[in-house]
Structures are given as structure tokens and as C-alpha cells.
Coordinates of C-alpha atoms in Angstrom, one line a residue:
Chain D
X1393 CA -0.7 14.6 -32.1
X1394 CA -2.5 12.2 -30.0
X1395 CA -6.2 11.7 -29.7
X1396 CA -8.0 11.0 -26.4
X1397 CA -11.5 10.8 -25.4
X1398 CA -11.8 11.6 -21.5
X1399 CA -14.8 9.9 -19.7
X1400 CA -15.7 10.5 -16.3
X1401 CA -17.1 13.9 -14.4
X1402 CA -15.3 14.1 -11.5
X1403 CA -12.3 16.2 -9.6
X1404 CA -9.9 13.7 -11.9
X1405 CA -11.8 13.7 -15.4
X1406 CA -11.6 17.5 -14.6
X1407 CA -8.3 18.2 -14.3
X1408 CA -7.3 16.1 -16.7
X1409 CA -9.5 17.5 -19.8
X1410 CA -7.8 20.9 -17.9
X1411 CA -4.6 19.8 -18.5
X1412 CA -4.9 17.8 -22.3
X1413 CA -6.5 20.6 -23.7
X1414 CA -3.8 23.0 -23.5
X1415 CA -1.2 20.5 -24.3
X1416 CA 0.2 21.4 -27.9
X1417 CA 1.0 17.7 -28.2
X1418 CA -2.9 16.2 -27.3
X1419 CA -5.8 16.7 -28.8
X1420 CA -8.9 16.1 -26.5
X1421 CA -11.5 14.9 -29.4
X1422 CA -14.6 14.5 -26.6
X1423 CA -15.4 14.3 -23.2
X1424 CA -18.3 11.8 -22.3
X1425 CA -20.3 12.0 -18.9
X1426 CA -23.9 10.8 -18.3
X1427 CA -25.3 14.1 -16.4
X1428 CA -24.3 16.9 -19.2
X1429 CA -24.9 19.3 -16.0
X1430 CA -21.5 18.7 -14.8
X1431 CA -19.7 19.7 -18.1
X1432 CA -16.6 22.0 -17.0
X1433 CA -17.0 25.0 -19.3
X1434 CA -14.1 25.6 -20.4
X1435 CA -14.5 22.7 -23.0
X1436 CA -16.9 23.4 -26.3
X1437 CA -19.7 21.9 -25.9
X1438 CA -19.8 20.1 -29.0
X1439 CA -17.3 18.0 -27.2
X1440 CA -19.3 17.1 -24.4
X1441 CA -20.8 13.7 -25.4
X1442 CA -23.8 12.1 -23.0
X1443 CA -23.9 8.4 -25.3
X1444 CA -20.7 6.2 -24.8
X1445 CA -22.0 4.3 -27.6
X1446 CA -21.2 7.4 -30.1
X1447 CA -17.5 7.6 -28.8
X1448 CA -15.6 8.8 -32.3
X1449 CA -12.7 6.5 -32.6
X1450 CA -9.3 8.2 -30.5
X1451 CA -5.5 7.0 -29.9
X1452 CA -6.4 6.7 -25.8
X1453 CA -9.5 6.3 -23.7
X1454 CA -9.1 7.3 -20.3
X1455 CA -12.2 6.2 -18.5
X1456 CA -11.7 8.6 -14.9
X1457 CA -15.0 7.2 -13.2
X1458 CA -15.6 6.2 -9.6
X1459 CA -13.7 2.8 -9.0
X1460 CA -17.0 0.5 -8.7
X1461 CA -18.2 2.0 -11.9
X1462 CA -14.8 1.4 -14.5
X1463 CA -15.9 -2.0 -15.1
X1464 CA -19.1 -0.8 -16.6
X1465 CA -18.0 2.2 -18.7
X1466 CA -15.1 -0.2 -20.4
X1467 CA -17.7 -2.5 -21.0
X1468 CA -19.6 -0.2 -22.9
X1469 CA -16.9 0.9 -25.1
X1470 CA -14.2 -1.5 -25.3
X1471 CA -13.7 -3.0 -29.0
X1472 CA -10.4 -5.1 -29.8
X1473 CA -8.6 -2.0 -31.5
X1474 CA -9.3 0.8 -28.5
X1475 CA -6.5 1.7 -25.7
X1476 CA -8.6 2.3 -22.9
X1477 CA -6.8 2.9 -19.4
X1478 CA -8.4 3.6 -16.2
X1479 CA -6.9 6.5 -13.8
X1480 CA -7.7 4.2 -10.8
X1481 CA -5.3 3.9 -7.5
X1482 CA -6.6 0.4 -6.9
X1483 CA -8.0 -0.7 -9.6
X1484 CA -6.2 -4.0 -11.5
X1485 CA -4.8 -3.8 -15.2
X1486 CA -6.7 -7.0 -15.9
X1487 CA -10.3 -5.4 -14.9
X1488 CA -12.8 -6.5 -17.2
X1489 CA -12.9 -10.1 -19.5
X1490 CA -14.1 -7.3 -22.6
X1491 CA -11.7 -7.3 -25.5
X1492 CA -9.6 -3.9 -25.6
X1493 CA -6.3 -2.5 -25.1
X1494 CA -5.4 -2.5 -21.4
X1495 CA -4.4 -0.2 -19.7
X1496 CA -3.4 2.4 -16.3
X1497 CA -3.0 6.1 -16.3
X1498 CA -3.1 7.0 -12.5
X1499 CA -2.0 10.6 -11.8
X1500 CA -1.2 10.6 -8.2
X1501 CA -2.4 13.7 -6.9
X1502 CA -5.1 15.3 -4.9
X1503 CA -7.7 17.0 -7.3
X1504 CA -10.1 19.3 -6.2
X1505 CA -12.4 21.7 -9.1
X1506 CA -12.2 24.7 -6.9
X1507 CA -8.6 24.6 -6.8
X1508 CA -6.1 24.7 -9.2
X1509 CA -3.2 22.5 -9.8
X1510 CA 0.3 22.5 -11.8
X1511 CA -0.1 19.1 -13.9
X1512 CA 3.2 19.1 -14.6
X1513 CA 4.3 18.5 -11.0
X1514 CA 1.9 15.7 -10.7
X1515 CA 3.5 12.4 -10.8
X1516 CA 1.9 9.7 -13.4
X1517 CA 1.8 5.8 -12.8
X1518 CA 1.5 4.1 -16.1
X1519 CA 1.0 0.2 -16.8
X1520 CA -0.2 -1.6 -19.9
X1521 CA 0.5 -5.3 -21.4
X1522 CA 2.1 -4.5 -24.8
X1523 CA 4.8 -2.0 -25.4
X1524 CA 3.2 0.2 -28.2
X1525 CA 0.7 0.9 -25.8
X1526 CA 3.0 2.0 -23.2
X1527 CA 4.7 4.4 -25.7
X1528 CA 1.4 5.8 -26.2
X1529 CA 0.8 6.7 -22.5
X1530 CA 3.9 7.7 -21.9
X1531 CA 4.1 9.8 -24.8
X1532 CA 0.6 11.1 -23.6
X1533 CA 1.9 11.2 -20.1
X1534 CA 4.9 13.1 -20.8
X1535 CA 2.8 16.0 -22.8
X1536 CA 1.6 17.2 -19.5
X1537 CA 3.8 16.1 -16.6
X1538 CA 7.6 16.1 -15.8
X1539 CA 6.7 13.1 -13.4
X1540 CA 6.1 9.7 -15.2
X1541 CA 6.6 6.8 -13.8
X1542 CA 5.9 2.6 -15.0
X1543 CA 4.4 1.2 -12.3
X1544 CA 3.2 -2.3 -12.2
X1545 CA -0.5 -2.7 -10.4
X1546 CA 1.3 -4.1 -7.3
X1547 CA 3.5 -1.2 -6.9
X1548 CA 0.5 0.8 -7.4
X1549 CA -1.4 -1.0 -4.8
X1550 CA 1.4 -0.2 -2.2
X1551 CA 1.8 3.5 -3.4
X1552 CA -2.2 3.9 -3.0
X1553 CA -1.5 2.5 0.8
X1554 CA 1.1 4.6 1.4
X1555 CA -1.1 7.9 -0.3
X1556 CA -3.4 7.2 2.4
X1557 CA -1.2 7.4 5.1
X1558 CA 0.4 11.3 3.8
X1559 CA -2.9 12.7 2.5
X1560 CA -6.0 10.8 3.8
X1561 CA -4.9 10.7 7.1
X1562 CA -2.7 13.9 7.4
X1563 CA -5.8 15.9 6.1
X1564 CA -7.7 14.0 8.8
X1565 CA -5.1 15.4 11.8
X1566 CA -6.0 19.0 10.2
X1567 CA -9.5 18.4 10.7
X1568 CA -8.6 17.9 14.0
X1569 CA -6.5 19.9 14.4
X1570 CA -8.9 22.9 13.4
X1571 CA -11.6 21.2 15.6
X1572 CA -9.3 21.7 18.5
X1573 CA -8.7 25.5 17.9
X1574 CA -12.2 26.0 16.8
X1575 CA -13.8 24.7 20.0
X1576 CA -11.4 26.8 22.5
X1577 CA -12.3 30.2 20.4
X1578 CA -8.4 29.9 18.4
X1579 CA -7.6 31.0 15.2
X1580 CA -6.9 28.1 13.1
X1581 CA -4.9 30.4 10.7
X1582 CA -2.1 30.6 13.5
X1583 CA -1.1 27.0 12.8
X1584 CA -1.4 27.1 8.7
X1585 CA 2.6 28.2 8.3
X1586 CA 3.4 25.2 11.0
X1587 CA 1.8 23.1 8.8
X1588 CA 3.5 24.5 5.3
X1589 CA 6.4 24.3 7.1
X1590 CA 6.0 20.5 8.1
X1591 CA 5.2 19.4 4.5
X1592 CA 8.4 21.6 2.9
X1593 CA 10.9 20.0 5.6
X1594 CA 10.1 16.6 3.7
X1595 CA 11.4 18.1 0.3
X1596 CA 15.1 18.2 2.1
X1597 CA 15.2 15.7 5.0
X1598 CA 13.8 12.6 5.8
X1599 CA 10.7 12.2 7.5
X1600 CA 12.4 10.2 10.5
X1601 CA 15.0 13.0 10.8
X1602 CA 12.3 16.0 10.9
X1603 CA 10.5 14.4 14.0
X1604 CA 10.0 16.6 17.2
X1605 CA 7.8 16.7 20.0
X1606 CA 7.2 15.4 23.4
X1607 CA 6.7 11.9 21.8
X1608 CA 10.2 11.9 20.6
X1609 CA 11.7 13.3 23.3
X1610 CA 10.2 10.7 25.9
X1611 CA 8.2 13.9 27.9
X1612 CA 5.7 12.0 29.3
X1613 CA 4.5 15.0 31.6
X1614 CA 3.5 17.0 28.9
X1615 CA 2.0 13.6 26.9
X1616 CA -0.5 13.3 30.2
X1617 CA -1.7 16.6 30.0
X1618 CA -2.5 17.0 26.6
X1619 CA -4.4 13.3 27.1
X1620 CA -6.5 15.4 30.1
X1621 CA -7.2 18.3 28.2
X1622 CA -8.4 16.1 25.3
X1623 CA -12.5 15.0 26.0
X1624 CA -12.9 13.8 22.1
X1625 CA -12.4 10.0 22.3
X1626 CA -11.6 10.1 19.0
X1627 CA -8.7 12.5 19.3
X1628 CA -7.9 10.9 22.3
X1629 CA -7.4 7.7 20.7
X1630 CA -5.1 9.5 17.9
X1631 CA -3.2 10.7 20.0
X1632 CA -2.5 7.6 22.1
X1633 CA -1.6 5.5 19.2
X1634 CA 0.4 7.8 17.1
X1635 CA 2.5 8.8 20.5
X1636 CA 3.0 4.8 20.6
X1637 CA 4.1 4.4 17.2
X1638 CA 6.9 7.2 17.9
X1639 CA 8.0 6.3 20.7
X1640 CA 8.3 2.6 19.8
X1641 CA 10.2 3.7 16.2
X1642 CA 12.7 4.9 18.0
X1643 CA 13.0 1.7 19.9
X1644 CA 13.3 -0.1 16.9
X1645 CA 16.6 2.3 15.5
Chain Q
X947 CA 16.9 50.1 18.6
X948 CA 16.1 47.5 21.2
X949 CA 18.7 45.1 22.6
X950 CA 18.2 41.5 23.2
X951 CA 20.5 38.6 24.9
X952 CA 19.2 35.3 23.6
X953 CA 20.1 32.3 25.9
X954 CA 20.1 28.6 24.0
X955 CA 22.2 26.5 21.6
X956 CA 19.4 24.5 19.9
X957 CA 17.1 25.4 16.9
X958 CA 15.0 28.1 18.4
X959 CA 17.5 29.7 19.5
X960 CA 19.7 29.3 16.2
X961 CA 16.6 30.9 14.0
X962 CA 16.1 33.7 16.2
X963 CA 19.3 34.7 16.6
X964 CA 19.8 34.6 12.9
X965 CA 16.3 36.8 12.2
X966 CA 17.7 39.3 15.1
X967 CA 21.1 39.4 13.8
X968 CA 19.6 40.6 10.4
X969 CA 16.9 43.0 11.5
X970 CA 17.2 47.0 11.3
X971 CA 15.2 47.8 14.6
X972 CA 17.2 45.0 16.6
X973 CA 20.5 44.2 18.7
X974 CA 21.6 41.2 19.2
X975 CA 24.0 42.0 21.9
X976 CA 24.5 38.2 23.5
X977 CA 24.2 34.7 22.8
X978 CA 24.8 32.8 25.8
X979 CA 24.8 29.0 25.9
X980 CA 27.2 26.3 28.2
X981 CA 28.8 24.8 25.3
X982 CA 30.5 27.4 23.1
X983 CA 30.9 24.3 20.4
X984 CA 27.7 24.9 19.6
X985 CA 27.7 28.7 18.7
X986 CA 26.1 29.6 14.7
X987 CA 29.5 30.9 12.9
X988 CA 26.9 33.6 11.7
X989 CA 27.5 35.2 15.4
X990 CA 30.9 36.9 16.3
X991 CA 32.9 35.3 18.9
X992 CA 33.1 37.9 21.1
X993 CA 29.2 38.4 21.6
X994 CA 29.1 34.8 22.4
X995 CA 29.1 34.3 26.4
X996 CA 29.5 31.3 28.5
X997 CA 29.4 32.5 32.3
X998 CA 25.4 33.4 32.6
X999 CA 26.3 35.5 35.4
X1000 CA 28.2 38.0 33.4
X1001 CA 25.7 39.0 30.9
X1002 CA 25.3 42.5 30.2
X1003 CA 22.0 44.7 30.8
X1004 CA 19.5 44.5 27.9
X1005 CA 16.0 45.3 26.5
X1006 CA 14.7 41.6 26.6
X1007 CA 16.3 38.2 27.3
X1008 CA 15.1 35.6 25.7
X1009 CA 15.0 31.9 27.1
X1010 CA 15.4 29.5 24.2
X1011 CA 16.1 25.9 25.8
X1012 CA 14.4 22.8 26.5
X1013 CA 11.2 23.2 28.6
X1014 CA 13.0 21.6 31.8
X1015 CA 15.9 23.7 31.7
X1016 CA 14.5 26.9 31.5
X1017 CA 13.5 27.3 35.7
X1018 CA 16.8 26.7 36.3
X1019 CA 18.3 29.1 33.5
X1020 CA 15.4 32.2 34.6
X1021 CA 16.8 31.8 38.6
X1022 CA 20.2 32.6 37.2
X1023 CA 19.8 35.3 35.3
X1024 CA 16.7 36.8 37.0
X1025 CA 17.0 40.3 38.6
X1026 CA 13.5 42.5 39.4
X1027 CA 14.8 45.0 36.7
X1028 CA 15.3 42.5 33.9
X1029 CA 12.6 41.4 31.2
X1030 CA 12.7 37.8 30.5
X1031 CA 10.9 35.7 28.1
X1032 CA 11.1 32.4 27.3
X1033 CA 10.3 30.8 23.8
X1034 CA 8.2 27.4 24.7
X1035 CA 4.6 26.1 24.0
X1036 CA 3.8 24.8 27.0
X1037 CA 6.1 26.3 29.8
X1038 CA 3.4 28.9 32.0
X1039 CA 4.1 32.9 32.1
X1040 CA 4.4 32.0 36.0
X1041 CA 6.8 29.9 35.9
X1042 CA 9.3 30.5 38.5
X1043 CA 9.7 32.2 41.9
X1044 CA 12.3 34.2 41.2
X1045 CA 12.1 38.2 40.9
X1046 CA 12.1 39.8 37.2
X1047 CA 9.9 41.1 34.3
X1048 CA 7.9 37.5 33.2
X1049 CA 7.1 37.0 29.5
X1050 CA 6.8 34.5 26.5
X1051 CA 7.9 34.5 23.2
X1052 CA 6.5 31.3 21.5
X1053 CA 7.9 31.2 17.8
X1054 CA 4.9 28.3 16.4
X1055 CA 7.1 26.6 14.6
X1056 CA 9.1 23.3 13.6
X1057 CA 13.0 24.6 13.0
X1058 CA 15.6 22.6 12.0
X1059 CA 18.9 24.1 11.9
X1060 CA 19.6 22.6 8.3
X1061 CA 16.9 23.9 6.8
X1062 CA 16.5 28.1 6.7
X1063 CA 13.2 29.3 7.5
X1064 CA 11.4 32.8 6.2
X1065 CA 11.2 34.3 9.7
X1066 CA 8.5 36.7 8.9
X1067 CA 6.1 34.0 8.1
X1068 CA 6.6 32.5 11.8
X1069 CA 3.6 33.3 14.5
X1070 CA 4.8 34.5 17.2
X1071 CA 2.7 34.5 20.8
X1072 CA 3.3 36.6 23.2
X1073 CA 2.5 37.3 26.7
X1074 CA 3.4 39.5 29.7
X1075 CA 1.6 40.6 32.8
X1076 CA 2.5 44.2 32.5
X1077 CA 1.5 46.2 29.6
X1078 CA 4.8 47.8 29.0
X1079 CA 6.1 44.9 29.0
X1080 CA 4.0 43.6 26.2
X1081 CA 4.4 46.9 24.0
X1082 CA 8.4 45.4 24.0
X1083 CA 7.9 42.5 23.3
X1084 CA 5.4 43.1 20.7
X1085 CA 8.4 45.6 18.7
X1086 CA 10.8 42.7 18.7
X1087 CA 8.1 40.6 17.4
X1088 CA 6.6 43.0 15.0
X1089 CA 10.2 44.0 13.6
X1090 CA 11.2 40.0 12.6
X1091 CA 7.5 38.3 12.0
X1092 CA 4.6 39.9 10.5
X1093 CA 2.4 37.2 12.3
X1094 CA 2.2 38.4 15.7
X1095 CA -0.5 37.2 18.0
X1096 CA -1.1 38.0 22.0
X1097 CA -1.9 34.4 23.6
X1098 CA -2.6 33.9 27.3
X1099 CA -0.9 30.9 28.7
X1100 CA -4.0 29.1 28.5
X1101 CA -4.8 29.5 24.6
X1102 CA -1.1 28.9 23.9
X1103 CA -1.3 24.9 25.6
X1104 CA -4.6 24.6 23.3
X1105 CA -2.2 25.6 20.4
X1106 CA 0.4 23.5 21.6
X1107 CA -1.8 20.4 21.5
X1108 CA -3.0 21.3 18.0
X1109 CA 0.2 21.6 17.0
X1110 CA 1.2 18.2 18.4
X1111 CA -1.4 17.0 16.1
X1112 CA -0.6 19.2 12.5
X1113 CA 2.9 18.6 13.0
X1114 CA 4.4 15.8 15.3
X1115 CA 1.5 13.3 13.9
X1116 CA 1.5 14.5 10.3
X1117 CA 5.6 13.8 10.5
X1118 CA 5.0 10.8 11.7
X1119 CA 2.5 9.9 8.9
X1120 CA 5.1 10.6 6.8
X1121 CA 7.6 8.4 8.7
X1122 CA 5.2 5.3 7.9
X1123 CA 4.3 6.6 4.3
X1124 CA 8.2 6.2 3.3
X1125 CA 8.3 2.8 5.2
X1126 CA 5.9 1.2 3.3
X1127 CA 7.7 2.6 0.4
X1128 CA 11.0 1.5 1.3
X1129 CA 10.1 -2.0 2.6
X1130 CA 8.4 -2.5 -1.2
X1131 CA 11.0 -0.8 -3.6
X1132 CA 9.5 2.4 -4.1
X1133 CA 10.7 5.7 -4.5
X1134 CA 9.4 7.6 -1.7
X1135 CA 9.8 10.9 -4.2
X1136 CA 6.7 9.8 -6.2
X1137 CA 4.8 10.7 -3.2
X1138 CA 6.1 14.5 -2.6
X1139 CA 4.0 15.9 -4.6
X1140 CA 1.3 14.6 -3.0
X1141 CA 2.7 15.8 0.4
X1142 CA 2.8 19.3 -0.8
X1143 CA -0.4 19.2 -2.4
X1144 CA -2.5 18.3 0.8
X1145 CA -1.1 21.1 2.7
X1146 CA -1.4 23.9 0.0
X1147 CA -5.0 22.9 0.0
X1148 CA -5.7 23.9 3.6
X1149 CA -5.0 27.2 2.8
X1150 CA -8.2 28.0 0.3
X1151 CA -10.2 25.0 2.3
X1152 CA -11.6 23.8 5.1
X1153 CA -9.4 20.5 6.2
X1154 CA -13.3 18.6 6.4
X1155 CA -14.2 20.2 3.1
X1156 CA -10.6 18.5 1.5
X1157 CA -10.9 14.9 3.0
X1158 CA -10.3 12.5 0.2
X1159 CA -10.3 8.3 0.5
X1160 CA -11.6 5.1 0.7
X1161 CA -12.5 6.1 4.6
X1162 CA -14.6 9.5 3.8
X1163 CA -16.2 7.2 0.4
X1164 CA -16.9 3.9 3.3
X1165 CA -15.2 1.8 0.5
X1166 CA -15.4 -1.3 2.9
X1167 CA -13.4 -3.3 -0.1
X1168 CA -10.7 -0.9 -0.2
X1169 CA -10.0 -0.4 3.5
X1170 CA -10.3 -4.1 4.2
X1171 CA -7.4 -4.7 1.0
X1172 CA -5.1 -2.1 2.9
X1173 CA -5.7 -3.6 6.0
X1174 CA -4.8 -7.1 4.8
X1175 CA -1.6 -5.8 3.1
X1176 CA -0.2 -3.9 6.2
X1177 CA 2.2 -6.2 8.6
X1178 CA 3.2 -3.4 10.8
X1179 CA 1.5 -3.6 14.1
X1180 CA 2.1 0.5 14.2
X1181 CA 0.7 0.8 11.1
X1182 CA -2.3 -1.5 11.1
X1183 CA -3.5 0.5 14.8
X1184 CA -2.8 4.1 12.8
X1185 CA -4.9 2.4 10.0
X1186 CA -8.2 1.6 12.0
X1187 CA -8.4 4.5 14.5
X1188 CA -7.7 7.2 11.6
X1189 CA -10.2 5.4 9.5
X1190 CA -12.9 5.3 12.4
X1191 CA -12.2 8.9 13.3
X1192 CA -13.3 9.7 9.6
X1193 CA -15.7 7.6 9.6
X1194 CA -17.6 8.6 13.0
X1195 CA -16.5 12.5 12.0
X1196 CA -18.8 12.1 9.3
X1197 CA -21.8 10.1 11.3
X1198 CA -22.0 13.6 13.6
X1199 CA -22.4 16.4 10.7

């Protein structure tokens, strides 16, 4: 059985405490946050501690905090013998000069309290310097998903980049995309299976193969009216470049 | 029962043929197309049919090929008794000059013939001038989709361009997501669940209620790291205008 303390409040401390308490393999000793307010309920509260100074000694720290504030929580509780990994995208191994047991447990997923999630589909990016410490997280990794991966920061760094791109930015071109139906009176729930469908085609071809459109099939006609009927500058602008970027990809093959 | 002819070789025409074949309340009687090297095996050879001129009387025809070929198809097979609809997003009802029985039959949808498709989750808009008309092509609808929507030419473009944005650009995300994967060792797989994950969330919330990232947060540090680290000219453009469009998207609420 492993021990972990969970610090942080948010969509990813969340989930996580979700996820290591039913585990039969973890043991989630305490969850610290500074605003007790936000303690999920599902978790006793006995277990909810408000003074990181009072953290009871555990096999793993994960400190799941904003990334301008990891520095400061590890701070607070790093001591020479404690693992303590962050579950930062960006964030370096090597974060703070304080004394502890480095290390990176970043579950690459998008989290959300009000909705739930299948942990054990959720890929895991662990890093540490020594190798006991990487059996740990992997072991701890490996107790509640069936996606682990070692993953040096720089790899990270580049996976984070490309995250961006496929859920940042695709979830922006929903907003959009529901801004377009909403303003011409259209049911946005018309498109939702077009866009289900989009994100399962990737699960058996590759991206480059599932392209359509009038970008990719040069038909510039239809490219000029949809830039007319466009007035956003914003979406106008979208459009333009990402009609670009297809049509010189193809170039490029 | 009512009878249908489907004209078209390519993916639309390949998924409907297949949900018609299959369907209690249909007929398939025809599928005509130029090259008979491109008929499904699903179909019997003797209902496939090269010679447009010789197809028999049906219910409904339906015009499955690309949006510039599909004038020149109607004027063939056009006759003031027939009903004939074709299956495009942006094509008008009023399309040609000819004399027949004008509809459309827009399947909103990205189908690739490699990858099967549950027909009865597909929208389908339609659109007639005569009532009749509509009540026929609303069965055939009704009897493979159970996502049937009446959409006047008008509404459908507005669709179309929404569309262009959910799906085309979203692909293309993807496209650029696996590059930057690729061009640094990584195994575009670690991202899938991610992928799925974004577009499962759009159907229990808003699209502006699920933006995520260092664009929605204004983390400056971050966006100005990715920037740094992305060579592609493509990718760099995508980068800033998305990231603005969040940005300014938020300044407005």
C-alpha cells in the first residue's frame, strides 16, 4: 500500500483524490488546501488538512497547485526524506533549490469537477532523478491508469505544446463554432455528432488522411463565400490562416 | 416501402447506400456511378448502373457527388415527374434549370469509407419546395437517422461554415498536434485520450464554459515558451491568432 498526501484544490487535485481513493493499492492519508470551502465531499473530513506545516509523513506528495504557486507549496513542505512531485505540464523537474525528492506526475488529461472521467484511460507522464523514486510513481501511476508513460521534462514540454494545439485550440473552434450557429438562430446540437465523429476518426486513421473540406480540395469559390459571410474578424482571421496551413501541407507532401 | 436510386461513387454515397441497403422501410433499387470499379461489394452487380439514361422510375434519387458535378448529373437525369435530391452543404435547392421535383438531402457528416459510421446518429437536413415532397423525403430520412432536421438553403450554408470550422480546422489541429509529435520523438498515442476527452466534454458543456490553457489563464510566460519552441511558420500563425481569439473572446463577456 502506498501513502500519498494530495495538495491542491483544483479540477486536477480533484480528480485525482477521486481516483486514489478508490484504488485498492493507494491509500490517500490527507488532502491539504488553504480555503477548506473547496473540500470535495466525498473525502472525510478528517482528511482535509488547511496547515501544510502538519502534513503526516506519506510515500508521495503530489502538490496539484496552479503552476506559479508549486514553487511555494514545495517550499513549505519539502524535507530531504519526502517524494514530492508536481502534476505540472510545464513545470521543470529541477523547480525549487529546497532539499526533497524530485519529482513529475502529469496526468494528461482535461479535468473538469462537473464532469466525470475514466482515470484509467488517462495517460500519466512520470519523471524523477533516482530510480526508487520512479518505481514509486510508477507503481502509484499504474494503481489508477492503464497509460503510464516516463517522460523526461523536454518531452513534456513538447507534449504540453502539442496538448494545446488538440484541446486548447480545438475547444476554441467549438466556441466558434457554436457562436456561428447561435447568432443565425441554429441549433448547435446539429453539429455535436460531426464533431464526435471527427475526434473518433483519429482513433483509426491519421489525422493527415481524415482531412476534407474545401481547403483540401483547392475550392476556392466556396472558401470566398464563407470569408463574406463571416463579419467576426476573429473568425475571419481563423479561417484564413488555418485554410493556409492546409492548403500549403499539401504542398509540402 | 419507398424506392430510391442513389447516384455517386464516393463516401456519401458509399454510407448511404449501405444504411438504405439495410433498412426495413427502404429500396435501394440503383446505384449509378461512371466507373463501375468503384461499386461497394455490399451492392449486387446487377443493381449497379453505368448509362444514367437508363435508370429506372423511383421514389427519390439521390445526388451524392462532388458539388461541381452535380448540375451536370441533375440535367441528365431530370424529368418533371422525378424527385431529386442531392446530398451537399452548400449546393442551393435551386440549383439547375432543368424540369423535376428539387430537394436536398445533407447527411452533416465526415465519412470515410474505411471507417463504418452509426447511421442513425447522422443529421440529416432536408429541404423541398413542395410539401409532398418533403413528407418523402422526411420517411427516407426518418427510416435511417433519428436526427432529422428541415433546413432552408440559407441555414444549411451557416451550418456548412460551422462545420468547416468543428471539423475541417479541428482536423487540421490534429494534423499539427501529431507533427510536433513526430518531428520530437513522441508517440502521438499519448495524446488520444486527450482528443476524445475534449469532444465528450461539449456534450454536458458549453465549448466557452470548457476552455482550458495558458491563453484563457493570460499565462504570458507560457505562451511566449511555446512560441519560442515552434519553427513551423504554419504553426507559429495558428499559435498567435487562436491565442488572440481567446484572449479577445474573453475581453467581450
Amino acid at each position: 500500500m502506498i501513502t500519498i498526501t494530495i495538495i491542491g484544490s483544483g479540477n486536477v487535485a480533484y480528480h485525482l483524490a477521486k481516483a486514489i481513493s478508490i484504488s485498492d493499492e493507494l491509500e490517500l492519508v490527507q488532502l491539504a488546501m488553504r480555503d477548506i470551502e473547496k473540500a470535495p465531499t466525498f473525502i472525510e473530513k478528517a482528511k482535509i488538512e488547511t496547515d501544510f506545516g502538519k502534513l503526516k509523513e506519506v510515500d508521495l506528495y503530489l502538490v496539484a497547485v496552479a503552476d506559479n504557486a508549486i514553487e511555494g507549496v514545495i517550499e513549505k513542505i519539502a524535507t530531504p526524506t519526502r517524494l514530492i512531485a508536481h502534476t505540472s505540464g510545464t513545470s521543470e523537474l529541477l523547480l525549487s533549490a529546497a532539499r526533497y525528492r524530485k519529482g513529475v506526475f502529469y496526468p494528461l488529461q482535461t479535468f473538469s469537477k462537473t464532469k466525470d472521467i475514466s482515470f484509467a484511460e488517462v495517460p500519466i507522464c512520470i519523471e524523477t532523478f533516482d530510480k526508487e523514486d520512479l518505481k514509486i510513481l510508477k507503481k502509484c501511476a499504474e494503481a489508477i491508469s492503464n497509460n503510464v508513460y516516463e517522460i523526461s521534462s523536454q518531452q513534456r514540454k513538447v507534449l504540453h505544446v502539442a496538448a494545446v494545439f488538440v484541446n486548447n485550440f480545438v475547444n476554441h473552434l467549438y466556441v466558434q463554432g457554436e457562436k456561428i450557429c447561435d447568432e443565425n438562430g441554429i441549433n448547435f446540437e446539429i453539429l455535436k455528432p460531426l464533431i464526435k465523429e471527427t475526434a473518433a476518426k483519429i482513433e483509426i486513421l491519421h489525422a493527415k488522411d481524415a482531412q476534407t473540406g474545401p481547403a483540401k480540395r483547392g475550392d476556392t469559390t466556396t472558401i470566398n463565400q464563407h470569408l463574406n459571410f463571416l463579419k467576426d474578424e476573429n473568425q475571419k482571421e481563423i479561417y484564413k490562416i488555418i485554410t493556409q496551413s492546409i492548403i500549403n501541407n499539401d504542398k509540402k507532401l
